CSV table of C-alpha atoms in Angstrom, one decimal:
chain,number,residue,atom,x,y,z
G,1,TYR,CA,7.1,9.0,-14.7
G,2,SER,CA,8.6,11.1,-17.5
G,3,ARG,CA,12.1,11.9,-18.7
G,4,MET,CA,13.6,15.3,-18.0
G,5,LYS,CA,16.5,17.0,-19.7
G,6,PHE,CA,18.8,18.6,-17.2
G,7,GLN,CA,22.5,18.1,-17.5
G,8,ARG,CA,21.6,14.5,-18.4
G,9,GLU,CA,18.6,12.5,-19.2
G,10,ALA,CA,16.8,11.5,-16.0
G,11,LEU,CA,13.6,9.8,-14.7
G,12,ALA,CA,11.2,12.2,-13.0
G,13,VAL,CA,7.8,12.0,-11.3
G,14,PRO,CA,5.1,14.6,-10.5
G,15,LEU,CA,5.6,16.2,-7.1
G,16,ALA,CA,2.0,14.9,-6.4
G,17,ALA,CA,3.4,11.3,-6.4
G,18,VAL,CA,5.8,12.1,-3.5
G,19,ILE,CA,4.5,10.7,-0.1
G,20,GLN,CA,7.3,12.0,2.1
G,21,LEU,CA,10.2,14.2,1.4
G,22,SER,CA,13.2,14.6,3.8
G,23,GLY,CA,16.2,16.3,2.2
G,24,SER,CA,17.0,14.4,-0.9
G,25,GLU,CA,15.2,11.2,0.1
G,26,GLY,CA,11.5,10.4,0.0
G,27,LEU,CA,8.9,7.7,-0.7
G,28,ILE,CA,6.7,7.0,-3.7
G,29,PHE,CA,4.3,4.2,-4.4
G,30,ILE,CA,4.7,1.9,-7.4
G,31,VAL,CA,2.5,-0.9,-8.6
G,32,ARG,CA,3.7,-4.4,-8.3
G,33,ASN,CA,1.3,-7.3,-9.0
G,34,SER,CA,-1.7,-5.0,-8.8
G,35,LYS,CA,-0.6,-3.9,-5.3
G,36,ALA,CA,0.7,-0.6,-3.9
G,37,VAL,CA,4.4,-0.9,-2.9
G,38,LEU,CA,6.3,1.9,-1.1
G,39,ARG,CA,9.7,2.6,-2.7
G,40,LYS,CA,12.4,4.7,-1.1
G,41,VAL,CA,14.0,7.0,-3.7
G,42,THR,CA,16.6,9.7,-3.9
G,43,PHE,CA,15.7,13.0,-5.5
G,44,GLY,CA,17.7,15.3,-7.7
G,45,LEU,CA,16.5,18.5,-9.3
G,46,GLY,CA,12.9,19.7,-9.6
G,47,GLU,CA,11.3,21.6,-12.5
G,48,ASP,CA,7.7,22.6,-13.5
G,49,GLY,CA,6.0,20.4,-10.9
G,50,MET,CA,8.3,17.4,-11.6
G,51,ILE,CA,11.1,16.0,-9.5
G,52,GLU,CA,14.1,14.0,-10.8
G,53,ILE,CA,14.6,10.5,-9.3
G,54,VAL,CA,18.3,9.6,-9.2
G,55,GLN,CA,18.1,6.4,-7.3
G,56,GLY,CA,15.4,3.8,-6.5
G,57,LEU,CA,13.2,3.9,-9.6
G,58,LYS,CA,13.5,1.9,-12.8
G,59,ALA,CA,12.3,3.2,-16.2
G,60,ASN,CA,9.6,0.4,-16.4
G,61,ASP,CA,8.2,1.0,-12.8
G,62,GLU,CA,4.6,2.1,-12.7
G,63,VAL,CA,4.4,5.1,-10.4
G,64,ILE,CA,1.1,6.0,-8.6
G,65,VAL,CA,0.5,9.7,-9.1
G,66,SER,CA,-2.9,10.3,-7.6
G,67,GLY,CA,-4.6,9.4,-4.4
G,68,VAL,CA,-1.3,8.6,-2.8
G,69,ASN,CA,-2.1,10.1,0.6
G,70,ALA,CA,-5.0,7.7,1.0
G,71,LEU,CA,-3.0,4.6,0.1
G,72,ARG,CA,-1.3,2.0,2.3
G,73,GLU,CA,1.3,-0.5,1.3
G,74,GLY,CA,-0.4,-3.6,0.0
G,75,ASP,CA,-3.6,-1.9,-1.1
G,76,SER,CA,-5.1,-3.4,-4.3
G,77,ILE,CA,-4.6,-1.1,-7.3
G,78,GLU,CA,-6.7,-0.8,-10.5
G,79,ILE,CA,-4.9,1.0,-13.2
G,80,GLN,CA,-7.0,3.5,-15.2
G,81,LEU,CA,-5.5,5.0,-18.3
G,82,ASP,CA,-6.2,8.5,-19.4
G,83,ASN,CA,-8.0,8.8,-22.7
C-alpha cells in the first residue's frame, strides 16, 4: 500500500491488487501468518493507477499486489522484497 494525498491522507493500493470491484466495494488479498486472506474493502478515489481504501485495510496490513488472479484464500505466501 501507499499513502495518497487527496483532501486527506489515505491508504491506497495499486489497481492490480484489486480482485473484484463492484461500485465502491471490492476484494483484495492480504498476508496473514504466511497465508493469503481475502479482505473486503471500500474504495474511495483513484489516481495514477492507485485506488484509495477508505474502509477494511489497516496501515500495517501486507497487501498482495501481483499474481492475485491465480490466488485462492488460504494459499501459502512467500514474501519477496524488491531490491
